[in-house]
Amino acid sequence: MLICVFLIGGGIQFLTLSRVLAKRTKALGTKPITGPVALVLDSLPEGNGLRCMINVYTHQMRNPIRKYASIPMIAFFYSLFYVSYGGPVMQDVRRQLNAPNVLPGFTDREMQADATPRLYVFSKTDRLTPTTEVLSHIREARRLGLDVRTEVFEDSPHVSHARVDPDRYWNAVANIWKD
């Protein structure tokens, strides 16, 4: 069994893992590991990389002068990352999350839309990942015919849903496995 829960910065880590698995599977010619696979997307995905980085690094700053003064430095480092990566990483994350074979090497059902069920867990009041971003990704996933489930919290902070209501969170995770 494989389950992935992505927390802050997890989207980029997921993209890296997916690329490594794709290269490994291709290079070694290994057969996919078959068995249950599910993807839990906790407070993910954000589509605007610069906005995401600004939110991540400034959301706890109380002093507005300090907050706005830090934005040029964040933008500078983001631009370095953008150039070194070769483009908009967050768009790559969003695209890969909607790939049927979301983690190469763990399923051989590349062309089946239901190959990897996804559970989106998010909050209407998340200050780091806007609900509109998550909902647009869910709509796209459903349009592609992916197996999508949602657990929407009313008022829990970013990636804190399991702390706010652990029974509800873990029941949603358990239910995706049952199915």
Short mmCIF file of N, CA and C in Angstrom, two decimals:
data_model
loop_
_atom_site.label_atom_id
_atom_site.label_comp_id
_atom_site.label_asym_id
_atom_site.label_seq_id
_atom_site.Cartn_x
_atom_site.Cartn_y
_atom_site.Cartn_z
N MET A 1 0.84 -1.18 0.00
CA MET A 1 0.00 0.00 0.00
C MET A 1 0.88 1.23 0.00
N LEU A 2 0.42 2.26 -0.71
CA LEU A 2 1.15 3.52 -0.77
C LEU A 2 0.14 4.63 -0.58
N ILE A 3 0.46 5.55 0.29
CA ILE A 3 -0.38 6.73 0.45
C ILE A 3 0.55 7.92 0.61
N CYS A 4 0.23 8.99 -0.06
CA CYS A 4 1.07 10.19 0.00
C CYS A 4 0.23 11.33 0.55
N VAL A 5 0.70 11.99 1.56
CA VAL A 5 0.05 13.17 2.10
C VAL A 5 1.03 14.31 1.91
N PHE A 6 0.60 15.34 1.20
CA PHE A 6 1.49 16.45 0.90
C PHE A 6 1.16 17.63 1.77
N LEU A 7 2.14 18.07 2.51
CA LEU A 7 1.98 19.21 3.37
C LEU A 7 2.69 20.40 2.72
N ILE A 8 2.99 21.43 3.46
CA ILE A 8 3.57 22.62 2.88
C ILE A 8 4.85 22.29 2.11
N GLY A 9 4.93 22.76 0.90
CA GLY A 9 6.07 22.44 0.05
C GLY A 9 5.98 21.05 -0.53
N GLY A 10 4.95 20.33 -0.18
CA GLY A 10 4.81 18.96 -0.61
C GLY A 10 4.56 18.81 -2.10
N GLY A 11 3.93 19.79 -2.70
CA GLY A 11 3.68 19.71 -4.13
C GLY A 11 4.97 19.62 -4.92
N ILE A 12 5.95 20.40 -4.54
CA ILE A 12 7.24 20.38 -5.22
C ILE A 12 7.95 19.06 -4.93
N GLN A 13 7.85 18.58 -3.71
CA GLN A 13 8.46 17.29 -3.37
C GLN A 13 7.78 16.16 -4.15
N PHE A 14 6.48 16.26 -4.32
CA PHE A 14 5.74 15.27 -5.09
C PHE A 14 6.22 15.25 -6.54
N LEU A 15 6.39 16.44 -7.13
CA LEU A 15 6.84 16.52 -8.52
C LEU A 15 8.22 15.87 -8.66
N THR A 16 9.09 16.13 -7.71
CA THR A 16 10.42 15.53 -7.73
C THR A 16 10.32 14.01 -7.62
N LEU A 17 9.53 13.52 -6.68
CA LEU A 17 9.35 12.08 -6.51
C LEU A 17 8.81 11.44 -7.78
N SER A 18 7.83 12.06 -8.38
CA SER A 18 7.23 11.52 -9.60
C SER A 18 8.26 11.42 -10.72
N ARG A 19 9.09 12.44 -10.86
CA ARG A 19 10.13 12.42 -11.91
C ARG A 19 11.18 11.35 -11.64
N VAL A 20 11.58 11.21 -10.40
CA VAL A 20 12.57 10.19 -10.04
C VAL A 20 12.01 8.80 -10.33
N LEU A 21 10.77 8.56 -9.94
CA LEU A 21 10.15 7.26 -10.18
C LEU A 21 10.02 6.96 -11.67
N ALA A 22 9.67 7.98 -12.46
CA ALA A 22 9.55 7.79 -13.90
C ALA A 22 10.89 7.41 -14.51
N LYS A 23 11.96 8.11 -14.11
CA LYS A 23 13.30 7.80 -14.63
C LYS A 23 13.74 6.41 -14.18
N ARG A 24 13.50 6.09 -12.92
CA ARG A 24 13.92 4.79 -12.38
C ARG A 24 13.20 3.65 -13.09
N THR A 25 11.89 3.79 -13.25
CA THR A 25 11.10 2.76 -13.90
C THR A 25 11.57 2.55 -15.34
N LYS A 26 11.82 3.65 -16.04
CA LYS A 26 12.26 3.57 -17.43
C LYS A 26 13.67 2.99 -17.53
N ALA A 27 14.59 3.48 -16.69
CA ALA A 27 15.99 3.05 -16.75
C ALA A 27 16.17 1.58 -16.38
N LEU A 28 15.45 1.16 -15.35
CA LEU A 28 15.61 -0.21 -14.87
C LEU A 28 14.68 -1.19 -15.57
N GLY A 29 13.71 -0.64 -16.28
CA GLY A 29 12.74 -1.51 -16.93
C GLY A 29 11.95 -2.34 -15.94
N THR A 30 11.79 -1.80 -14.74
CA THR A 30 11.09 -2.54 -13.69
C THR A 30 9.59 -2.58 -13.95
N LYS A 31 8.99 -3.64 -13.48
CA LYS A 31 7.54 -3.74 -13.57
C LYS A 31 6.93 -2.88 -12.47
N PRO A 32 5.77 -2.31 -12.78
CA PRO A 32 5.11 -1.50 -11.75
C PRO A 32 4.71 -2.34 -10.54
N ILE A 33 4.72 -1.70 -9.41
CA ILE A 33 4.22 -2.32 -8.19
C ILE A 33 2.70 -2.20 -8.27
N THR A 34 2.01 -3.32 -8.29
CA THR A 34 0.56 -3.24 -8.36
C THR A 34 -0.01 -3.37 -6.96
N GLY A 35 -1.10 -2.77 -6.78
CA GLY A 35 -1.73 -2.79 -5.48
C GLY A 35 -2.42 -1.46 -5.26
N PRO A 36 -3.02 -1.30 -4.13
CA PRO A 36 -3.77 -0.08 -3.88
C PRO A 36 -2.87 1.15 -3.79
N VAL A 37 -3.30 2.21 -4.45
CA VAL A 37 -2.61 3.49 -4.42
C VAL A 37 -3.68 4.55 -4.23
N ALA A 38 -3.44 5.49 -3.35
CA ALA A 38 -4.36 6.61 -3.16
C ALA A 38 -3.52 7.85 -2.92
N LEU A 39 -4.06 8.98 -3.28
CA LEU A 39 -3.36 10.24 -3.13
C LEU A 39 -4.20 11.17 -2.27
N VAL A 40 -3.64 11.61 -1.16
CA VAL A 40 -4.31 12.56 -0.28
C VAL A 40 -3.64 13.91 -0.48
N LEU A 41 -4.42 14.88 -0.94
CA LEU A 41 -3.92 16.23 -1.20
C LEU A 41 -4.41 17.14 -0.08
N ASP A 42 -3.54 17.42 0.85
CA ASP A 42 -3.88 18.22 2.02
C ASP A 42 -3.48 19.67 1.76
N SER A 43 -4.48 20.52 1.59
CA SER A 43 -4.26 21.95 1.35
C SER A 43 -3.42 22.19 0.09
N LEU A 44 -3.81 21.52 -0.98
CA LEU A 44 -3.02 21.56 -2.21
C LEU A 44 -3.97 21.36 -3.38
N PRO A 45 -3.75 21.90 -4.55
CA PRO A 45 -2.57 22.64 -5.01
C PRO A 45 -2.85 24.13 -5.17
N GLU A 46 -1.82 24.87 -5.05
CA GLU A 46 -1.80 26.31 -5.35
C GLU A 46 -1.30 26.44 -6.78
N GLY A 47 -1.78 27.39 -7.52
CA GLY A 47 -1.39 27.52 -8.91
C GLY A 47 -0.43 28.67 -9.19
N ASN A 48 -0.40 29.65 -8.32
CA ASN A 48 0.44 30.82 -8.55
C ASN A 48 1.65 30.73 -7.63
N GLY A 49 2.80 30.38 -8.19
CA GLY A 49 4.00 30.15 -7.39
C GLY A 49 4.47 31.35 -6.61
N LEU A 50 4.48 32.52 -7.24
CA LEU A 50 4.96 33.71 -6.54
C LEU A 50 4.01 34.07 -5.40
N ARG A 51 2.72 34.06 -5.66
CA ARG A 51 1.75 34.36 -4.60
C ARG A 51 1.90 33.36 -3.45
N CYS A 52 2.09 32.10 -3.81
CA CYS A 52 2.26 31.05 -2.80
C CYS A 52 3.48 31.33 -1.93
N MET A 53 4.60 31.64 -2.55
CA MET A 53 5.82 31.90 -1.79
C MET A 53 5.67 33.13 -0.89
N ILE A 54 5.04 34.17 -1.41
CA ILE A 54 4.81 35.38 -0.60
C ILE A 54 3.93 35.03 0.59
N ASN A 55 2.86 34.28 0.36
CA ASN A 55 1.97 33.89 1.45
C ASN A 55 2.69 33.03 2.49
N VAL A 56 3.48 32.07 2.02
CA VAL A 56 4.18 31.17 2.93
C VAL A 56 5.13 31.94 3.85
N TYR A 57 5.89 32.86 3.26
CA TYR A 57 6.92 33.53 4.04
C TYR A 57 6.46 34.79 4.76
N THR A 58 5.26 35.26 4.49
CA THR A 58 4.82 36.49 5.16
C THR A 58 3.53 36.33 5.97
N HIS A 59 2.88 35.19 5.90
CA HIS A 59 1.56 35.09 6.52
C HIS A 59 1.56 35.28 8.03
N GLN A 60 2.68 35.06 8.68
CA GLN A 60 2.70 35.24 10.14
C GLN A 60 3.32 36.57 10.57
N MET A 61 3.73 37.37 9.61
CA MET A 61 4.29 38.68 9.95
C MET A 61 3.17 39.64 10.34
N ARG A 62 3.27 40.21 11.50
CA ARG A 62 2.25 41.13 11.99
C ARG A 62 2.52 42.57 11.53
N ASN A 63 3.76 42.92 11.41
CA ASN A 63 4.14 44.29 11.02
C ASN A 63 3.99 44.45 9.50
N PRO A 64 3.05 45.29 9.04
CA PRO A 64 2.82 45.42 7.61
C PRO A 64 4.02 46.00 6.85
N ILE A 65 4.78 46.87 7.49
CA ILE A 65 5.97 47.44 6.83
C ILE A 65 6.98 46.34 6.57
N ARG A 66 7.24 45.54 7.57
CA ARG A 66 8.18 44.43 7.42
C ARG A 66 7.67 43.42 6.38
N LYS A 67 6.37 43.17 6.42
CA LYS A 67 5.76 42.22 5.48
C LYS A 67 5.96 42.68 4.04
N TYR A 68 5.58 43.92 3.75
CA TYR A 68 5.68 44.40 2.37
C TYR A 68 7.12 44.66 1.95
N ALA A 69 7.98 44.97 2.90
CA ALA A 69 9.40 45.17 2.57
C ALA A 69 10.08 43.85 2.20
N SER A 70 9.55 42.74 2.68
CA SER A 70 10.16 41.44 2.38
C SER A 70 9.76 40.90 1.00
N ILE A 71 8.71 41.44 0.42
CA ILE A 71 8.21 40.91 -0.86
C ILE A 71 9.24 40.99 -1.99
N PRO A 72 9.96 42.10 -2.16
CA PRO A 72 10.96 42.12 -3.25
C PRO A 72 12.02 41.02 -3.11
N MET A 73 12.46 40.76 -1.89
CA MET A 73 13.46 39.71 -1.68
C MET A 73 12.86 38.33 -2.00
N ILE A 74 11.64 38.10 -1.58
CA ILE A 74 10.98 36.83 -1.88
C ILE A 74 10.82 36.68 -3.40
N ALA A 75 10.41 37.76 -4.06
CA ALA A 75 10.24 37.73 -5.52
C ALA A 75 11.57 37.45 -6.22
N PHE A 76 12.64 38.03 -5.69
CA PHE A 76 13.96 37.79 -6.28
C PHE A 76 14.34 36.31 -6.18
N PHE A 77 14.20 35.73 -5.00
CA PHE A 77 14.55 34.32 -4.82
C PHE A 77 13.60 33.41 -5.62
N TYR A 78 12.34 33.80 -5.68
CA TYR A 78 11.41 33.03 -6.50
C TYR A 78 11.82 33.07 -7.97
N SER A 79 12.25 34.23 -8.45
CA SER A 79 12.66 34.33 -9.85
C SER A 79 13.89 33.47 -10.12
N LEU A 80 14.81 33.39 -9.16
CA LEU A 80 15.97 32.51 -9.33
C LEU A 80 15.51 31.05 -9.42
N PHE A 81 14.60 30.68 -8.55
CA PHE A 81 14.06 29.32 -8.57
C PHE A 81 13.34 29.06 -9.89
N TYR A 82 12.54 30.00 -10.33
CA TYR A 82 11.78 29.88 -11.58
C TYR A 82 12.73 29.65 -12.76
N VAL A 83 13.78 30.46 -12.84
CA VAL A 83 14.74 30.35 -13.94
C VAL A 83 15.50 29.03 -13.86
N SER A 84 15.96 28.66 -12.67
CA SER A 84 16.73 27.41 -12.53
C SER A 84 15.85 26.19 -12.81
N TYR A 85 14.58 26.27 -12.47
CA TYR A 85 13.65 25.16 -12.73
C TYR A 85 13.27 25.11 -14.22
N GLY A 86 13.21 26.27 -14.82
CA GLY A 86 12.87 26.33 -16.23
C GLY A 86 11.42 26.67 -16.50
N GLY A 87 10.75 27.25 -15.53
CA GLY A 87 9.36 27.64 -15.75
C GLY A 87 8.53 27.57 -14.49
N PRO A 88 7.24 27.65 -14.67
CA PRO A 88 6.32 27.70 -13.52
C PRO A 88 6.13 26.34 -12.86
N VAL A 89 6.85 26.11 -11.80
CA VAL A 89 6.82 24.82 -11.11
C VAL A 89 5.43 24.47 -10.59
N MET A 90 4.70 25.45 -10.10
CA MET A 90 3.38 25.15 -9.53
C MET A 90 2.42 24.66 -10.61
N GLN A 91 2.57 25.14 -11.83
CA GLN A 91 1.73 24.64 -12.93
C GLN A 91 2.10 23.20 -13.25
N ASP A 92 3.40 22.88 -13.16
CA ASP A 92 3.82 21.48 -13.36
C ASP A 92 3.23 20.58 -12.28
N VAL A 93 3.22 21.07 -11.05
CA VAL A 93 2.64 20.30 -9.94
C VAL A 93 1.16 20.04 -10.23
N ARG A 94 0.44 21.08 -10.59
CA ARG A 94 -1.00 20.93 -10.86
C ARG A 94 -1.24 19.93 -11.99
N ARG A 95 -0.45 20.01 -13.05
CA ARG A 95 -0.61 19.10 -14.19
C ARG A 95 -0.32 17.66 -13.77
N GLN A 96 0.77 17.43 -13.05
CA GLN A 96 1.15 16.07 -12.66
C GLN A 96 0.15 15.46 -11.69
N LEU A 97 -0.43 16.28 -10.84
CA LEU A 97 -1.43 15.76 -9.90
C LEU A 97 -2.66 15.22 -10.61
N ASN A 98 -2.89 15.68 -11.84
CA ASN A 98 -4.03 15.19 -12.61
C ASN A 98 -3.66 14.14 -13.64
N ALA A 99 -2.43 13.64 -13.57
CA ALA A 99 -2.03 12.55 -14.47
C ALA A 99 -2.61 11.25 -13.93
N PRO A 100 -3.18 10.42 -14.80
CA PRO A 100 -3.75 9.14 -14.32
C PRO A 100 -2.70 8.29 -13.60
N ASN A 101 -1.50 8.21 -14.13
CA ASN A 101 -0.43 7.46 -13.49
C ASN A 101 0.39 8.45 -12.66
N VAL A 102 -0.21 8.87 -11.59
CA VAL A 102 0.32 9.98 -10.80
C VAL A 102 1.70 9.69 -10.20
N LEU A 103 1.98 8.45 -9.89
CA LEU A 103 3.29 8.04 -9.40
C LEU A 103 3.79 6.88 -10.24
N PRO A 104 4.57 7.18 -11.28
CA PRO A 104 5.05 6.13 -12.17
C PRO A 104 5.75 5.02 -11.41
N GLY A 105 5.47 3.79 -11.81
CA GLY A 105 6.09 2.64 -11.15
C GLY A 105 5.22 2.04 -10.06
N PHE A 106 4.15 2.72 -9.69
CA PHE A 106 3.26 2.18 -8.67
C PHE A 106 1.94 1.71 -9.23
N THR A 107 1.73 1.95 -10.50
CA THR A 107 0.55 1.44 -11.17
C THR A 107 0.85 1.31 -12.65
N ASP A 108 0.30 0.31 -13.27
CA ASP A 108 0.50 0.14 -14.71
C ASP A 108 -0.73 0.59 -15.48
N ARG A 109 -1.60 1.25 -14.81
CA ARG A 109 -2.85 1.69 -15.42
C ARG A 109 -2.72 3.12 -15.93
N GLU A 110 -1.71 3.36 -16.76
CA GLU A 110 -1.40 4.72 -17.19
C GLU A 110 -2.56 5.43 -17.87
N MET A 111 -3.35 4.72 -18.63
CA MET A 111 -4.38 5.37 -19.42
C MET A 111 -5.75 5.36 -18.73
N GLN A 112 -5.86 4.73 -17.60
CA GLN A 112 -7.14 4.69 -16.91
C GLN A 112 -7.28 5.88 -16.00
N ALA A 113 -8.34 6.63 -16.17
CA ALA A 113 -8.55 7.83 -15.37
C ALA A 113 -8.71 7.52 -13.88
N ASP A 114 -9.22 6.33 -13.57
CA ASP A 114 -9.45 6.01 -12.16
C ASP A 114 -8.26 5.29 -11.52
N ALA A 115 -7.10 5.35 -12.17
CA ALA A 115 -5.93 4.62 -11.69
C ALA A 115 -5.55 4.97 -10.26
N THR A 116 -5.63 6.23 -9.91
CA THR A 116 -5.26 6.65 -8.56
C THR A 116 -6.35 7.56 -8.01
N PRO A 117 -7.14 7.09 -7.05
CA PRO A 117 -8.15 7.98 -6.46
C PRO A 117 -7.48 9.09 -5.66
N ARG A 118 -8.11 10.24 -5.67
CA ARG A 118 -7.58 11.40 -4.98
C ARG A 118 -8.57 11.89 -3.93
N LEU A 119 -8.04 12.25 -2.77
CA LEU A 119 -8.84 12.86 -1.72
C LEU A 119 -8.27 14.25 -1.48
N TYR A 120 -9.08 15.26 -1.74
CA TYR A 120 -8.69 16.64 -1.48
C TYR A 120 -9.21 17.03 -0.10
N VAL A 121 -8.32 17.43 0.77
CA VAL A 121 -8.69 17.90 2.10
C VAL A 121 -8.26 19.36 2.17
N PHE A 122 -9.22 20.24 2.40
CA PHE A 122 -8.88 21.66 2.43
C PHE A 122 -9.88 22.42 3.27
N SER A 123 -9.57 23.68 3.52
CA SER A 123 -10.39 24.52 4.37
C SER A 123 -10.83 25.77 3.62
N LYS A 124 -12.01 26.22 3.91
CA LYS A 124 -12.54 27.43 3.29
C LYS A 124 -11.80 28.68 3.77
N THR A 125 -11.09 28.56 4.88
CA THR A 125 -10.41 29.73 5.45
C THR A 125 -8.89 29.64 5.37
N ASP A 126 -8.37 28.72 4.57
CA ASP A 126 -6.92 28.56 4.42
C ASP A 126 -6.33 29.84 3.85
N ARG A 127 -5.38 30.43 4.55
CA ARG A 127 -4.76 31.68 4.10
C ARG A 127 -3.60 31.45 3.14
N LEU A 128 -3.12 30.22 3.03
CA LEU A 128 -1.98 29.94 2.16
C LEU A 128 -2.39 29.33 0.82
N THR A 129 -3.37 28.47 0.81
CA THR A 129 -3.85 27.87 -0.43
C THR A 129 -5.31 28.26 -0.59
N PRO A 130 -5.58 29.19 -1.50
CA PRO A 130 -6.96 29.66 -1.69
C PRO A 130 -7.89 28.53 -2.13
N THR A 131 -9.08 28.52 -1.57
CA THR A 131 -10.09 27.53 -1.90
C THR A 131 -10.36 27.52 -3.40
N THR A 132 -10.34 28.69 -4.03
CA THR A 132 -10.62 28.76 -5.46
C THR A 132 -9.60 27.95 -6.26
N GLU A 133 -8.34 27.92 -5.83
CA GLU A 133 -7.31 27.13 -6.51
C GLU A 133 -7.59 25.64 -6.40
N VAL A 134 -7.96 25.20 -5.20
CA VAL A 134 -8.24 23.79 -4.98
C VAL A 134 -9.49 23.38 -5.76
N LEU A 135 -10.52 24.20 -5.70
CA LEU A 135 -11.76 23.88 -6.41
C LEU A 135 -11.56 23.83 -7.92
N SER A 136 -10.73 24.71 -8.47
CA SER A 136 -10.50 24.67 -9.92
C SER A 136 -9.75 23.40 -10.30
N HIS A 137 -8.84 22.95 -9.43
CA HIS A 137 -8.12 21.71 -9.70
C HIS A 137 -9.05 20.51 -9.60
N ILE A 138 -9.95 20.53 -8.66
CA ILE A 138 -10.94 19.45 -8.51
C ILE A 138 -11.82 19.38 -9.75
N ARG A 139 -12.29 20.55 -10.23
CA ARG A 139 -13.11 20.56 -11.45
C ARG A 139 -12.36 19.97 -12.63
N GLU A 140 -11.09 20.33 -12.77
CA GLU A 140 -10.27 19.79 -13.87
C GLU A 140 -10.10 18.28 -13.73
N ALA A 141 -9.84 17.81 -12.51
CA ALA A 141 -9.68 16.37 -12.27
C ALA A 141 -10.96 15.62 -12.63
N ARG A 142 -12.09 16.16 -12.24
CA ARG A 142 -13.37 15.51 -12.55
C ARG A 142 -13.65 15.55 -14.05
N ARG A 143 -13.30 16.64 -14.70
CA ARG A 143 -13.47 16.74 -16.15
C ARG A 143 -12.67 15.65 -16.86
N LEU A 144 -11.49 15.31 -16.29
CA LEU A 144 -10.65 14.27 -16.86
C LEU A 144 -11.14 12.86 -16.51
N GLY A 145 -12.17 12.78 -15.66
CA GLY A 145 -12.72 11.49 -15.28
C GLY A 145 -12.00 10.84 -14.12
N LEU A 146 -11.21 11.60 -13.38
CA LEU A 146 -10.48 11.05 -12.24
C LEU A 146 -11.43 10.77 -11.07
N ASP A 147 -11.06 9.82 -10.25
CA ASP A 147 -11.80 9.47 -9.05
C ASP A 147 -11.43 10.50 -7.98
N VAL A 148 -12.35 11.42 -7.71
CA VAL A 148 -12.07 12.55 -6.81
C VAL A 148 -13.05 12.54 -5.65
N ARG A 149 -12.50 12.68 -4.45
CA ARG A 149 -13.31 12.84 -3.24
C ARG A 149 -12.83 14.10 -2.54
N THR A 150 -13.69 14.70 -1.75
CA THR A 150 -13.32 15.93 -1.04
C THR A 150 -13.74 15.85 0.41
N GLU A 151 -12.97 16.51 1.23
CA GLU A 151 -13.31 16.72 2.64
C GLU A 151 -13.02 18.19 2.90
N VAL A 152 -14.09 18.98 3.00
CA VAL A 152 -13.95 20.44 3.13
C VAL A 152 -14.21 20.84 4.57
N PHE A 153 -13.20 21.45 5.17
CA PHE A 153 -13.32 21.96 6.54
C PHE A 153 -13.73 23.43 6.47
N GLU A 154 -14.52 23.84 7.43
CA GLU A 154 -15.00 25.23 7.44
C GLU A 154 -13.93 26.20 7.92
N ASP A 155 -13.23 25.83 8.99
CA ASP A 155 -12.38 26.84 9.62
C ASP A 155 -11.14 26.22 10.25
N SER A 156 -10.33 25.55 9.45
CA SER A 156 -9.08 25.02 9.99
C SER A 156 -7.92 25.66 9.23
N PRO A 157 -6.83 25.94 9.92
CA PRO A 157 -5.68 26.55 9.26
C PRO A 157 -5.03 25.60 8.25
N HIS A 158 -4.16 26.14 7.44
CA HIS A 158 -3.43 25.40 6.42
C HIS A 158 -2.78 24.16 7.02
N VAL A 159 -2.99 23.01 6.39
CA VAL A 159 -2.48 21.69 6.79
C VAL A 159 -2.67 21.37 8.27
N SER A 160 -3.74 21.87 8.85
CA SER A 160 -4.01 21.61 10.27
C SER A 160 -5.33 20.89 10.48
N HIS A 161 -5.87 20.35 9.43
CA HIS A 161 -7.19 19.72 9.51
C HIS A 161 -7.16 18.48 10.42
N ALA A 162 -6.09 17.72 10.35
CA ALA A 162 -5.98 16.52 11.19
C ALA A 162 -5.86 16.89 12.66
N ARG A 163 -5.30 18.04 12.95
CA ARG A 163 -5.21 18.49 14.35
C ARG A 163 -6.54 19.02 14.84
N VAL A 164 -7.25 19.73 13.96
CA VAL A 164 -8.52 20.35 14.34
C VAL A 164 -9.60 19.29 14.57
N ASP A 165 -9.68 18.32 13.65
CA ASP A 165 -10.70 17.28 13.76
C ASP A 165 -10.10 15.95 13.29
N PRO A 166 -9.30 15.31 14.15
CA PRO A 166 -8.60 14.10 13.73
C PRO A 166 -9.52 12.96 13.30
N ASP A 167 -10.64 12.78 13.98
CA ASP A 167 -11.54 11.69 13.60
C ASP A 167 -12.08 11.89 12.18
N ARG A 168 -12.51 13.07 11.90
CA ARG A 168 -13.05 13.35 10.56
C ARG A 168 -11.97 13.19 9.49
N TYR A 169 -10.79 13.72 9.75
CA TYR A 169 -9.68 13.66 8.79
C TYR A 169 -9.31 12.20 8.49
N TRP A 170 -9.03 11.44 9.54
CA TRP A 170 -8.57 10.06 9.34
C TRP A 170 -9.68 9.14 8.85
N ASN A 171 -10.93 9.44 9.14
CA ASN A 171 -12.03 8.68 8.57
C ASN A 171 -12.11 8.89 7.06
N ALA A 172 -11.87 10.12 6.61
CA ALA A 172 -11.87 10.40 5.17
C ALA A 172 -10.74 9.63 4.48
N VAL A 173 -9.57 9.57 5.13
CA VAL A 173 -8.44 8.82 4.57
C VAL A 173 -8.77 7.33 4.56
N ALA A 174 -9.34 6.84 5.65
CA ALA A 174 -9.69 5.42 5.72
C ALA A 174 -10.74 5.05 4.67
N ASN A 175 -11.66 5.94 4.41
CA ASN A 175 -12.73 5.65 3.45
C ASN A 175 -12.19 5.51 2.02
N ILE A 176 -11.19 6.28 1.68
CA ILE A 176 -10.63 6.15 0.32
C ILE A 176 -9.96 4.79 0.16
N TRP A 177 -9.41 4.26 1.26
CA TRP A 177 -8.80 2.92 1.22
C TRP A 177 -9.85 1.83 1.16
N LYS A 178 -10.94 2.01 1.89
CA LYS A 178 -12.02 1.02 1.87
C LYS A 178 -12.57 0.84 0.46
N ASP A 179 -12.71 1.95 -0.23
CA ASP A 179 -13.27 1.90 -1.59
C ASP A 179 -12.27 1.36 -2.57
#
